[in-house]
Amino acid sequence: MPVTIYDVAREAGVSMATVSRVVNGNPNVKPLTRKKVLAAIERLGYRPNAVARGLASKKTTTVGVIIPDISSLFFSELARGIEDIATMYKYNIILCNSDQRMEKELQLINTLLEKQVDGLLFMGAEIKEDHLQALTSTSVPTVLAATRDADNALPSVTIDHFQAGYDATQALIDRGHKRIAMITGPQSDPLSGLMRFEGYKKALIDAGIGLNEELVANGNFFYESGLTKTKEFLKLAEPPTAVFAANDEMAIGAIHAIQDSGLNVPADIEVIGHDNIRLVEMVRPRLTSVVQPMYDIGAVAMRLLTKYMNNENVEEHVVLLPHRIEYRESTRPEQA
Amino acid sequence: MPVTIYDVAREAGVSMATVSRVVNGNPNVKPLTRKKVLAAIERLGYRPNAVARGLASKKTTTVGVIIPDISSLFFSELARGIEDIATMYKYNIILCNSDQRMEKELQLINTLLEKQVDGLLFMGAEIKEDHLQALTSTSVPTVLAATRDADNALPSVTIDHFQAGYDATQALIDRGHKRIAMITGPQSDPLSGLMRFEGYKKALIDAGIGLNEELVANGNFFYESGLTKTKEFLKLAEPPTAVFAANDEMAIGAIHAIQDSGLNVPADIEVIGHDNIRLVEMVRPRLTSVVQPMYDIGAVAMRLLTKYMNNENVEEHVVLLPHRIEYRESTRPEQA
DNA sequence: CTGTTAGCGCGTTCAC
DNA sequence: GTGAACGCGCTAACAG
């Protein structure tokens, strides 16, 4: 039923090899022949079968993308960066949600390899031994986006989360705060969870303030947890005068908890978030946040992957993208 | 290099057909033989080549998804619904962003058909003749999600946008409002843009209030436009006492415009949004909104597509999912 | 229950 | 420049 390369060959009065050459842009075809072939293709509405091509050429121009949750404000932005660059290099994306469940992640890696993807882009929190094994047991190149394995065995694109946590905290210290609370992410998450917290801790210690356990709460990256944890902070005998949340959703929850208790942000308590998702512009006061360039991370990761897929030379396997703080109204102008 | 079905056959001392049967769960295999084959598979680390399988079987267990923008809060939720159900039925998703540009949409349809997807899920605004032609020129089943073509030529899953607009407006009328403004979506969007507005108009007419042009502004579904358009409303000699925005982002922009001018929501002006994205819970006051079940639309659309792909009988090609209004603090409790 | 045999649609030598 | 022939790895009859 569907028209194949043979049909085109017959219609054009040439061999299928010639049709293949035309379709693939091989220059060794007489212009006149090329023209005849193209006409035949047009006439028959020929559409090359990418599966057959993939089998013959061992390339599918498809990359697998494993992402925790595409409906997340954070990851969907990343995915967009990935897809844009993929499109630019003529790749398509098979998108899979893992929900960060290891069993599912491993199974997805396997499924994607079965589908003969040319490359793999992996997002998630912790990279365990099992991941490494699954990912390195194949010759399919893999890049980690917004994650890193402890030994840098795999190429990755991230920001320096420790420094980001440090900088956010330092910004608050610079504003004269001594009681700076932090709502962390899950400590099982080595970068967004642990490293940001470590940065916070180090900044406090460097400033001679030191860590105060009662000002640290473990959140789960969701709005609700920012709200709840902050309410608890406010019940303290001496509540914090500033809050650093490990992501923006929780920071917004913090703002609302503060406002609900009748206090003002930033006059009474300053708040700073992390990631700079689009949401930060859509609250009052608008949220000061550490910019993690999600789109760029996705884009750079995908670009890096194309290099591996083309066997190009790569100088730096571990890419650290710059971060910075975007100041808005949830913090006061810096003290002189 | 990679181990094939032949290698497994040799290792297990059977024919490749038998290996194929074992891999595909064909029951016509003696238990002992099956065991030997599975052992060989395990020993060799055999991983079936889905591309070869696809070529031979003419099924790829992959569906193409064309979406305007995966980074949108609205569409990413839809995508999650799609992917979850796809996974449930053992399909993978090739995800493509169209940005609603027709040229790109048509090109994507073509690319996905080249990749021999078993089905197509299309999201976008307007379905033109060219779309219909591209989509119906193939035997690959297609389902529209959160969109519909004018003639219902294609299967689709949506809500009743006209009724949704009507209901939202009616809710405001029931609260005693006479000056109800609307920030619409682009009128080129037949459902979210036009139909919601038509519902609004009809409700006003039915109530004997009638349409007041100065209370209608065309937005673009972004926060910023909700903010801007509402500021203009507030400059009117007689500003509106209620605002209905065609989506939540714009509604939140409206709330902020109102608050920035020193007025209170809902005391001075009531606001109602549309879609009920996760954001509505993350603003103060929390936003009353028409619930459009994005996740369900995606899930139902994908489920519908699986039926077509399996040649199952489908009773209803045009699915309308129910909508309702979720009341929160941006509207006042209903008048008795 | 199992093996043999054709293709699936195309890329790719290798001759002409 | 162009064509013939082989093979990519697997499924699907068809025998037996």
XYZ file of C-alpha atoms (C1' of nucleotides) in Angstrom, chain B residues 15 18 21 28-30 33 55-56 58, chain C residues 1-10:
20
model
C 16.016 -21.794 15.875
C 11.694 -20.131 18.759
C 8.344 -16.792 20.202
C 3.451 -22.379 21.798
C 6.785 -23.162 23.352
C 7.624 -26.103 25.561
C 12.713 -24.897 25.726
C 10.284 -3.064 10.186
C 9.152 -6.657 10.227
C 4.995 -2.712 10.900
C 5.809 -27.627 19.554
C 9.684 -26.252 16.373
C 12.458 -25.051 12.181
C 12.729 -23.029 7.321
C 11.944 -19.441 4.436
C 10.555 -15.044 2.894
C 10.411 -10.632 3.070
C 9.908 -5.624 5.774
C 12.317 -0.864 3.103
C 16.435 0.929 2.698
